[in-house]
Tab-separated table of C-alpha atoms in Angstrom:
chain	number	residue	atom	x	y	z
A	29	UNK	CA	-0.151	-0.099	0.031
A	30	UNK	CA	3.008	2.243	0.921
A	31	UNK	CA	4.555	1.347	-2.154
A	32	UNK	CA	1.624	2.515	-4.264
A	33	UNK	CA	1.202	5.915	-2.578
A	34	UNK	CA	4.815	6.574	-3.332
A	35	UNK	CA	4.652	5.722	-6.798
A	36	UNK	CA	1.485	7.590	-7.331
A	37	UNK	CA	3.164	10.563	-5.609
A	38	UNK	CA	6.175	10.265	-7.818
A	39	UNK	CA	3.953	10.061	-10.939
A	40	UNK	CA	2.409	13.080	-9.826
A	41	UNK	CA	5.569	15.150	-8.960
A	42	UNK	CA	6.871	14.089	-12.413
A	43	UNK	CA	3.733	15.273	-14.373
A	44	UNK	CA	3.654	18.342	-12.338
A	45	UNK	CA	7.343	19.093	-13.323
A	46	UNK	CA	6.624	18.169	-16.578
A	47	UNK	CA	3.711	20.361	-16.848
A	48	UNK	CA	5.886	23.301	-15.802
A	49	UNK	CA	5.333	25.958	-18.831
A	50	UNK	CA	8.839	25.989	-20.655
A	51	UNK	CA	10.939	29.125	-20.225
A	52	UNK	CA	10.251	31.546	-23.040
A	53	UNK	CA	13.171	31.277	-25.439
A	54	UNK	CA	14.709	34.940	-25.865
A	55	UNK	CA	13.963	35.481	-29.494
A	56	UNK	CA	16.492	37.438	-31.627
A	57	UNK	CA	15.246	40.731	-32.822
A	58	UNK	CA	15.430	40.544	-36.668
A	59	UNK	CA	18.455	42.774	-37.996
A	60	UNK	CA	17.237	46.167	-39.872
A	61	UNK	CA	19.317	46.711	-42.743
A	62	UNK	CA	17.518	49.570	-43.633
A	63	UNK	CA	19.875	52.938	-43.109
A	64	UNK	CA	18.292	54.640	-40.075
A	65	UNK	CA	20.095	58.202	-40.479
A	66	UNK	CA	22.098	59.968	-42.732
A	67	UNK	CA	24.981	62.481	-41.689
A	68	UNK	CA	26.341	65.083	-44.170
A	69	UNK	CA	29.261	67.238	-43.665
A	70	UNK	CA	32.371	68.891	-44.559
A	71	UNK	CA	36.221	68.639	-43.486
A	72	UNK	CA	36.778	71.852	-41.381
A	73	UNK	CA	40.443	71.841	-41.582
A	74	UNK	CA	40.460	72.046	-45.051
A	75	UNK	CA	37.656	74.497	-45.316
A	76	UNK	CA	39.479	76.704	-43.152
A	77	UNK	CA	43.053	76.330	-44.552
A	78	UNK	CA	41.020	77.247	-47.781
A	79	UNK	CA	39.107	80.363	-46.473
A	80	UNK	CA	41.803	81.773	-44.796
A	81	UNK	CA	44.098	81.688	-47.444
A	82	UNK	CA	47.016	81.282	-45.135
A	83	UNK	CA	48.898	79.055	-48.054
A	84	UNK	CA	48.736	78.122	-51.519
A	85	UNK	CA	46.107	75.612	-50.926
A	86	UNK	CA	42.372	75.307	-52.102
A	87	UNK	CA	40.610	72.522	-51.156
A	88	UNK	CA	37.155	71.325	-49.970
A	89	UNK	CA	35.983	67.752	-48.852
A	90	UNK	CA	32.312	66.679	-48.224
A	91	UNK	CA	31.248	63.746	-46.177
A	92	UNK	CA	28.362	61.499	-46.351
A	93	UNK	CA	27.608	58.631	-43.888
A	94	UNK	CA	24.846	56.327	-44.169
A	95	UNK	CA	23.976	54.325	-40.744
A	96	UNK	CA	22.864	51.069	-41.522
A	97	UNK	CA	22.783	48.509	-38.086
A	98	UNK	CA	26.091	48.843	-36.718
A	99	UNK	CA	27.892	49.855	-39.719
A	100	UNK	CA	28.418	53.311	-41.519
A	101	UNK	CA	28.632	53.445	-45.172
A	102	UNK	CA	31.027	56.239	-45.696
A	103	UNK	CA	31.533	58.241	-49.056
A	104	UNK	CA	33.871	61.140	-49.158
A	105	UNK	CA	34.547	63.455	-52.280
A	106	UNK	CA	36.972	66.554	-52.252
A	107	UNK	CA	38.758	68.842	-54.736
A	108	UNK	CA	42.274	70.034	-54.337
A	109	UNK	CA	44.529	72.718	-55.933
A	110	UNK	CA	47.820	72.967	-54.299
A	111	UNK	CA	50.683	75.494	-55.328
A	112	UNK	CA	54.159	74.892	-54.327
A	113	UNK	CA	57.838	75.854	-54.434
A	114	UNK	CA	59.954	78.804	-53.591
A	115	UNK	CA	62.483	78.680	-56.747
A	116	UNK	CA	60.058	76.983	-59.133
A	117	UNK	CA	56.127	76.689	-59.688
A	118	UNK	CA	54.341	73.447	-58.826
A	119	UNK	CA	50.896	73.326	-59.284
A	120	UNK	CA	48.847	69.938	-58.353
A	121	UNK	CA	45.064	69.681	-58.996
A	122	UNK	CA	42.039	67.654	-59.188
A	123	UNK	CA	39.742	65.489	-57.161
A	124	UNK	CA	39.551	62.428	-55.276
A	125	UNK	CA	36.939	60.077	-53.157
A	126	UNK	CA	37.135	57.634	-50.623
A	127	UNK	CA	34.268	55.075	-50.225
A	128	UNK	CA	34.112	52.308	-47.474
A	129	UNK	CA	32.205	51.188	-44.438
A	130	UNK	CA	33.262	51.795	-40.453
A	131	UNK	CA	32.084	49.313	-37.522
A	132	UNK	CA	30.203	51.745	-35.050
A	133	UNK	CA	31.362	50.692	-31.556
A	134	UNK	CA	28.666	52.997	-29.768
A	135	UNK	CA	25.684	51.269	-28.087
A	136	UNK	CA	23.000	53.760	-28.082
A	137	UNK	CA	22.146	54.038	-32.113
A	138	UNK	CA	19.927	56.986	-31.182
A	139	UNK	CA	22.280	58.963	-30.140
A	140	UNK	CA	24.125	59.433	-33.373
A	141	UNK	CA	27.027	59.359	-31.754
A	142	UNK	CA	30.196	57.244	-33.647
A	143	UNK	CA	33.148	55.855	-32.516
A	144	UNK	CA	34.002	53.561	-35.099
A	145	UNK	CA	37.125	51.487	-37.152
A	146	UNK	CA	36.601	51.165	-40.972
A	147	UNK	CA	38.200	50.441	-43.940
A	148	UNK	CA	38.234	52.921	-47.060
A	149	UNK	CA	39.158	52.498	-50.965
A	150	UNK	CA	40.609	56.120	-52.259
A	151	UNK	CA	40.864	57.125	-55.843
A	152	UNK	CA	42.106	60.487	-57.131
A	153	UNK	CA	42.404	61.897	-60.707
A	154	UNK	CA	44.658	64.654	-61.105
A	155	UNK	CA	47.208	66.525	-63.131
A	156	UNK	CA	50.492	68.352	-62.224
A	157	UNK	CA	52.770	70.813	-63.779
A	158	UNK	CA	56.470	72.345	-62.855
A	159	UNK	CA	57.829	75.122	-64.437
A	160	UNK	CA	61.450	76.623	-63.393
A	161	UNK	CA	64.144	78.185	-64.912
A	162	UNK	CA	67.464	76.550	-63.846
A	163	UNK	CA	71.130	76.093	-65.302
A	164	UNK	CA	72.250	72.104	-65.413
A	165	UNK	CA	75.376	72.543	-66.959
A	166	UNK	CA	74.083	73.700	-70.341
A	167	UNK	CA	73.200	77.318	-69.712
A	168	UNK	CA	70.254	78.962	-68.155
A	169	UNK	CA	67.182	77.277	-69.951
A	170	UNK	CA	63.395	77.271	-68.649
A	171	UNK	CA	61.777	74.040	-68.088
A	172	UNK	CA	58.257	73.166	-68.203
A	173	UNK	CA	56.981	69.693	-67.491
A	174	UNK	CA	53.638	68.368	-66.982
A	175	UNK	CA	51.554	65.180	-66.547
A	176	UNK	CA	47.944	65.900	-67.852
A	177	UNK	CA	46.114	62.503	-66.555
A	178	UNK	CA	47.410	61.254	-63.677
A	179	UNK	CA	45.566	58.717	-61.494
A	180	UNK	CA	46.030	57.203	-57.853
A	181	UNK	CA	44.306	54.769	-55.618
A	182	UNK	CA	45.100	53.481	-52.305
A	183	UNK	CA	43.464	52.015	-49.084
A	184	UNK	CA	42.988	53.648	-45.733
A	185	UNK	CA	42.158	52.113	-42.537
A	186	UNK	CA	40.049	55.047	-40.787
A	187	UNK	CA	39.338	55.589	-36.688
A	188	UNK	CA	36.539	58.156	-36.369
A	189	UNK	CA	34.824	59.587	-33.553
A	190	UNK	CA	31.541	61.962	-33.813
A	191	UNK	CA	29.986	63.564	-31.394
A	192	UNK	CA	26.691	65.517	-30.808
A	193	UNK	CA	27.408	69.244	-30.505
A	194	UNK	CA	23.720	70.784	-30.536
A	195	UNK	CA	20.511	69.737	-32.066
A	196	UNK	CA	21.485	67.432	-35.076
A	197	UNK	CA	24.875	69.264	-35.258
A	198	UNK	CA	27.909	66.641	-35.056
A	199	UNK	CA	31.481	67.114	-34.713
A	200	UNK	CA	34.763	64.850	-34.483
A	201	UNK	CA	37.627	63.602	-36.197
A	202	UNK	CA	39.021	60.787	-38.414
A	203	UNK	CA	42.427	59.709	-38.211
A	204	UNK	CA	43.676	57.478	-41.250
A	205	UNK	CA	46.317	55.258	-41.992
A	206	UNK	CA	46.957	55.067	-45.752
A	207	UNK	CA	48.630	52.244	-47.687
A	208	UNK	CA	49.137	50.219	-50.713
A	209	UNK	CA	49.688	53.637	-53.034
A	210	UNK	CA	49.860	53.473	-56.608
A	211	UNK	CA	50.084	56.192	-59.370
A	212	UNK	CA	49.609	55.671	-62.975
A	213	UNK	CA	50.470	57.952	-66.127
A	214	UNK	CA	53.563	59.844	-64.835
A	215	UNK	CA	55.910	60.967	-67.202
A	216	UNK	CA	59.293	62.587	-66.736
A	217	UNK	CA	58.026	64.665	-63.880
A	218	UNK	CA	57.304	62.615	-60.600
A	219	UNK	CA	54.224	64.134	-58.744
A	220	UNK	CA	54.878	65.530	-55.453
A	221	UNK	CA	51.263	65.376	-53.821
A	222	UNK	CA	48.023	63.485	-54.362
A	223	UNK	CA	44.971	65.018	-53.784
A	224	UNK	CA	43.350	63.208	-50.936
A	225	UNK	CA	46.491	61.315	-50.153
A	226	UNK	CA	49.498	64.157	-49.440
A	227	UNK	CA	52.943	63.765	-50.610
A	228	UNK	CA	53.918	60.929	-52.624
A	229	UNK	CA	57.523	60.591	-50.877
A	230	UNK	CA	55.559	58.634	-48.443
A	231	UNK	CA	54.640	54.864	-49.560
A	232	UNK	CA	52.140	55.040	-46.362
A	233	UNK	CA	50.904	57.966	-44.967
A	234	UNK	CA	48.667	59.108	-41.980
A	235	UNK	CA	46.151	61.773	-41.914
A	236	UNK	CA	43.677	63.857	-39.633
A	237	UNK	CA	40.891	65.735	-40.654
A	238	UNK	CA	37.868	66.993	-38.263
A	239	UNK	CA	34.307	66.897	-39.543
A	240	UNK	CA	31.510	69.220	-38.957
A	241	UNK	CA	28.448	66.990	-39.942
A	242	UNK	CA	24.667	67.420	-39.635
A	243	UNK	CA	22.504	64.620	-38.846
A	244	UNK	CA	18.995	63.703	-40.759
A	245	UNK	CA	17.203	60.729	-39.077
A	246	UNK	CA	15.197	58.714	-41.303
A	247	UNK	CA	12.579	57.516	-38.620
A	248	UNK	CA	12.501	58.502	-34.937
B	242	UNK	CA	39.272	57.575	-23.883
B	243	UNK	CA	38.892	61.594	-24.043
B	244	UNK	CA	42.605	61.723	-22.943
B	245	UNK	CA	43.446	59.029	-25.778
B	246	UNK	CA	42.102	61.011	-28.299
B	247	UNK	CA	43.861	64.160	-27.489
B	248	UNK	CA	47.038	62.170	-27.332
B	249	UNK	CA	46.470	60.521	-31.036
B	250	UNK	CA	45.553	63.732	-32.045
B	251	UNK	CA	48.828	65.342	-31.077
B	252	UNK	CA	51.209	62.723	-32.153
B	253	UNK	CA	49.067	62.816	-35.587
B	254	UNK	CA	50.035	66.396	-35.740
B	255	UNK	CA	53.420	66.420	-34.882
B	256	UNK	CA	54.379	63.459	-37.299
B	257	UNK	CA	52.510	65.446	-40.371
B	258	UNK	CA	55.305	68.160	-39.681
B	259	UNK	CA	58.289	67.456	-42.236
B	260	UNK	CA	61.830	69.099	-41.203
B	261	UNK	CA	63.929	68.349	-44.714
B	262	UNK	CA	67.070	69.458	-45.587
B	263	UNK	CA	68.059	69.721	-49.457
B	264	UNK	CA	71.552	68.003	-48.570
B	265	UNK	CA	70.030	64.648	-47.383
B	266	UNK	CA	68.265	64.277	-50.961
B	267	UNK	CA	70.109	61.107	-52.544
B	268	UNK	CA	69.316	62.650	-56.068
B	269	UNK	CA	72.158	63.751	-58.236
B	270	UNK	CA	71.873	65.367	-61.496
B	271	UNK	CA	75.188	64.736	-63.105
B	272	UNK	CA	77.421	61.581	-63.145
B	273	UNK	CA	80.747	61.014	-61.685
B	274	UNK	CA	83.454	59.970	-63.925
B	275	UNK	CA	86.565	58.823	-62.939
B	276	UNK	CA	90.156	58.138	-64.306
B	277	UNK	CA	92.315	55.074	-64.402
B	278	UNK	CA	95.733	53.796	-65.389
B	279	UNK	CA	95.464	51.322	-68.151
B	280	UNK	CA	97.945	48.795	-67.218
B	281	UNK	CA	98.223	49.201	-63.363
B	282	UNK	CA	94.466	50.265	-63.066
B	283	UNK	CA	95.294	52.291	-60.104
B	284	UNK	CA	93.485	56.081	-60.169
B	285	UNK	CA	95.181	58.504	-62.461
B	286	UNK	CA	95.577	62.272	-62.047
B	287	UNK	CA	94.218	64.057	-65.401
B	288	UNK	CA	95.254	67.279	-66.616
B	289	UNK	CA	92.425	67.971	-69.137
B	290	UNK	CA	90.125	70.749	-70.304
B	291	UNK	CA	86.963	68.807	-69.962
B	292	UNK	CA	83.800	70.587	-72.109
B	293	UNK	CA	80.520	69.405	-73.317
B	294	UNK	CA	78.577	69.666	-76.279
B	295	UNK	CA	75.900	72.411	-76.392
B	296	UNK	CA	77.634	73.710	-73.043
B	297	UNK	CA	78.989	77.089	-72.390
B	298	UNK	CA	81.274	75.620	-69.437
B	299	UNK	CA	84.548	73.961	-68.677
B	300	UNK	CA	84.376	71.071	-66.058
B	301	UNK	CA	86.583	71.217	-63.288
B	302	UNK	CA	87.959	68.109	-61.873
B	303	UNK	CA	87.964	66.959	-58.138
B	304	UNK	CA	90.526	68.537	-55.964
B	305	UNK	CA	92.311	65.116	-56.177
B	306	UNK	CA	92.349	65.438	-60.095
B	307	UNK	CA	91.210	61.505	-60.554
B	308	UNK	CA	87.507	62.410	-61.339
B	309	UNK	CA	84.859	64.698	-62.407
B	310	UNK	CA	81.324	65.505	-62.267
B	311	UNK	CA	79.767	66.003	-65.761
B	312	UNK	CA	76.208	67.051	-66.286
B	313	UNK	CA	73.791	65.514	-68.795
B	314	UNK	CA	71.795	67.381	-71.308
B	315	UNK	CA	68.017	67.063	-69.973
B	316	UNK	CA	67.019	68.115	-73.482
B	317	UNK	CA	69.252	65.556	-75.288
B	318	UNK	CA	69.427	61.516	-74.532
B	319	UNK	CA	72.955	61.554	-75.671
B	320	UNK	CA	75.785	64.381	-74.603
B	321	UNK	CA	79.143	64.247	-75.898
B	322	UNK	CA	82.113	65.468	-73.821
B	323	UNK	CA	85.870	66.582	-74.594
B	324	UNK	CA	88.857	66.061	-72.911
B	325	UNK	CA	91.584	68.202	-74.135
B	326	UNK	CA	95.571	68.646	-73.558
B	327	UNK	CA	98.222	69.936	-75.196
B	328	UNK	CA	99.222	66.692	-76.486
B	329	UNK	CA	95.736	64.794	-76.522
B	330	UNK	CA	92.167	64.700	-77.586
B	331	UNK	CA	89.620	62.087	-76.275
B	332	UNK	CA	85.689	62.098	-76.684
B	333	UNK	CA	83.450	60.244	-74.781
B	334	UNK	CA	79.476	60.168	-75.714
B	335	UNK	CA	76.879	58.943	-72.904
B	336	UNK	CA	73.424	58.278	-73.107
B	337	UNK	CA	70.629	57.814	-70.855
B	338	UNK	CA	67.115	55.916	-71.063
B	339	UNK	CA	65.357	57.689	-68.893
B	340	UNK	CA	64.792	60.938	-67.301
B	341	UNK	CA	63.272	61.655	-63.720
B	342	UNK	CA	62.522	65.034	-62.491
B	343	UNK	CA	61.517	65.216	-58.750
B	344	UNK	CA	60.714	67.734	-56.043
B	345	UNK	CA	62.433	66.789	-52.799
B	346	UNK	CA	61.125	69.798	-51.010
B	347	UNK	CA	59.366	73.063	-51.843
B	348	UNK	CA	62.524	74.521	-50.578
B	349	UNK	CA	65.080	72.812	-52.711
B	350	UNK	CA	65.399	73.167	-56.281
B	351	UNK	CA	63.648	70.221	-58.289
B	352	UNK	CA	66.391	67.282	-59.022
B	353	UNK	CA	67.100	65.379	-62.081
B	354	UNK	CA	67.824	61.783	-61.950
B	355	UNK	CA	69.282	60.081	-65.117
B	356	UNK	CA	68.642	56.345	-65.460
B	357	UNK	CA	70.133	53.713	-67.830
B	358	UNK	CA	73.289	55.117	-68.375
B	359	UNK	CA	75.407	53.979	-71.463
B	360	UNK	CA	78.641	54.232	-73.430
B	361	UNK	CA	77.395	55.524	-77.079
B	362	UNK	CA	81.169	56.016	-78.328
B	363	UNK	CA	84.584	56.875	-77.004
B	364	UNK	CA	87.998	57.322	-77.752
B	365	UNK	CA	89.856	56.330	-74.838
B	366	UNK	CA	91.211	53.077	-74.446
B	367	UNK	CA	88.521	51.580	-72.375
B	368	UNK	CA	85.492	52.765	-70.460
B	369	UNK	CA	83.130	50.850	-68.315
B	370	UNK	CA	79.788	51.921	-67.046
B	371	UNK	CA	79.645	51.009	-63.256
B	372	UNK	CA	76.939	53.024	-61.943
B	373	UNK	CA	73.694	53.185	-64.717
B	374	UNK	CA	72.086	55.798	-62.257
B	375	UNK	CA	72.949	59.348	-61.003
B	376	UNK	CA	72.636	59.159	-57.350
B	377	UNK	CA	74.694	60.120	-54.247
B	378	UNK	CA	74.730	56.374	-53.106
B	379	UNK	CA	76.835	55.440	-56.142
B	380	UNK	CA	80.354	57.075	-55.939
B	381	UNK	CA	81.185	56.051	-59.788
B	382	UNK	CA	79.215	56.326	-62.618
B	383	UNK	CA	81.928	55.652	-65.589
B	384	UNK	CA	85.326	54.377	-65.373
B	385	UNK	CA	87.970	55.626	-68.084
B	386	UNK	CA	91.188	53.817	-68.489
B	387	UNK	CA	93.701	55.232	-70.761
């Protein structure tokens, strides 16, 4: 009798345990790959250098960054006209673009703040000209050398910070490490600068840019 | 994070400052010719008056008189040099394949580099092109034996 009661009790406990509702599984939220904001801005350092007229550089750069999930799809476009030289006149002008993506490490997407690391492909189309007068052992002569159709490409690793200043205005910097540079189209004259890259004497280069950006959210 | 950003920014700005000295440039826009005795192959002092075609100048040998720096004509891929003394007259014609014009620094004059030097014609006993590029790292471009 005791054995029967024990068996019934054990069966009842077992059924009760089995009848416990299963813990609800934490369901993964579906990833939304629709862009939720875009930031449009200017490179402040380049803009200030141009507007101040402090050196022979005219340059503007614009940046567009679409935020998608944890990533920013970034597109830069710039123009540059750089004149150099004390005993000669060197003029290098052209345009460039960079395209790539950043991984945004900030948790709060709604804030619009950015702390990111990313990769860019960059390309420049430009021309340069060197005019100078010198005596290379054959009397004083004028020399004019030019490259009319130069292209350059390189890759960049970019570290970026953007913080909200007021309303939808954001400010921040991008530090870049530029590498795997290639130039095509050079003749006798070797290019001294590449728009968007800097001096060619370095095979790899670093750059620091400051951006002012306006954020346009696509949904609240 | 803020401190790290400030330090990194400072380093980036400092690293962008170029301090160049024109003398540290390796480019050289003339070739170095050295003279040797044909028999002993030792350095030989010369007393030539050295001139070049299309050049208004006379080129002075180095202080030890065993070599001379000679310019190459950027307007022509070959240059002929004349070596004259009271008792002799020699000629040397040198060509180059490629010319590169580079700006080392905006404060320095543009530099020419001549690449692919070769002897076209010569009236010495023997010449050897031992350095085909004009560059400070190369002490001799042409050896002349006579």
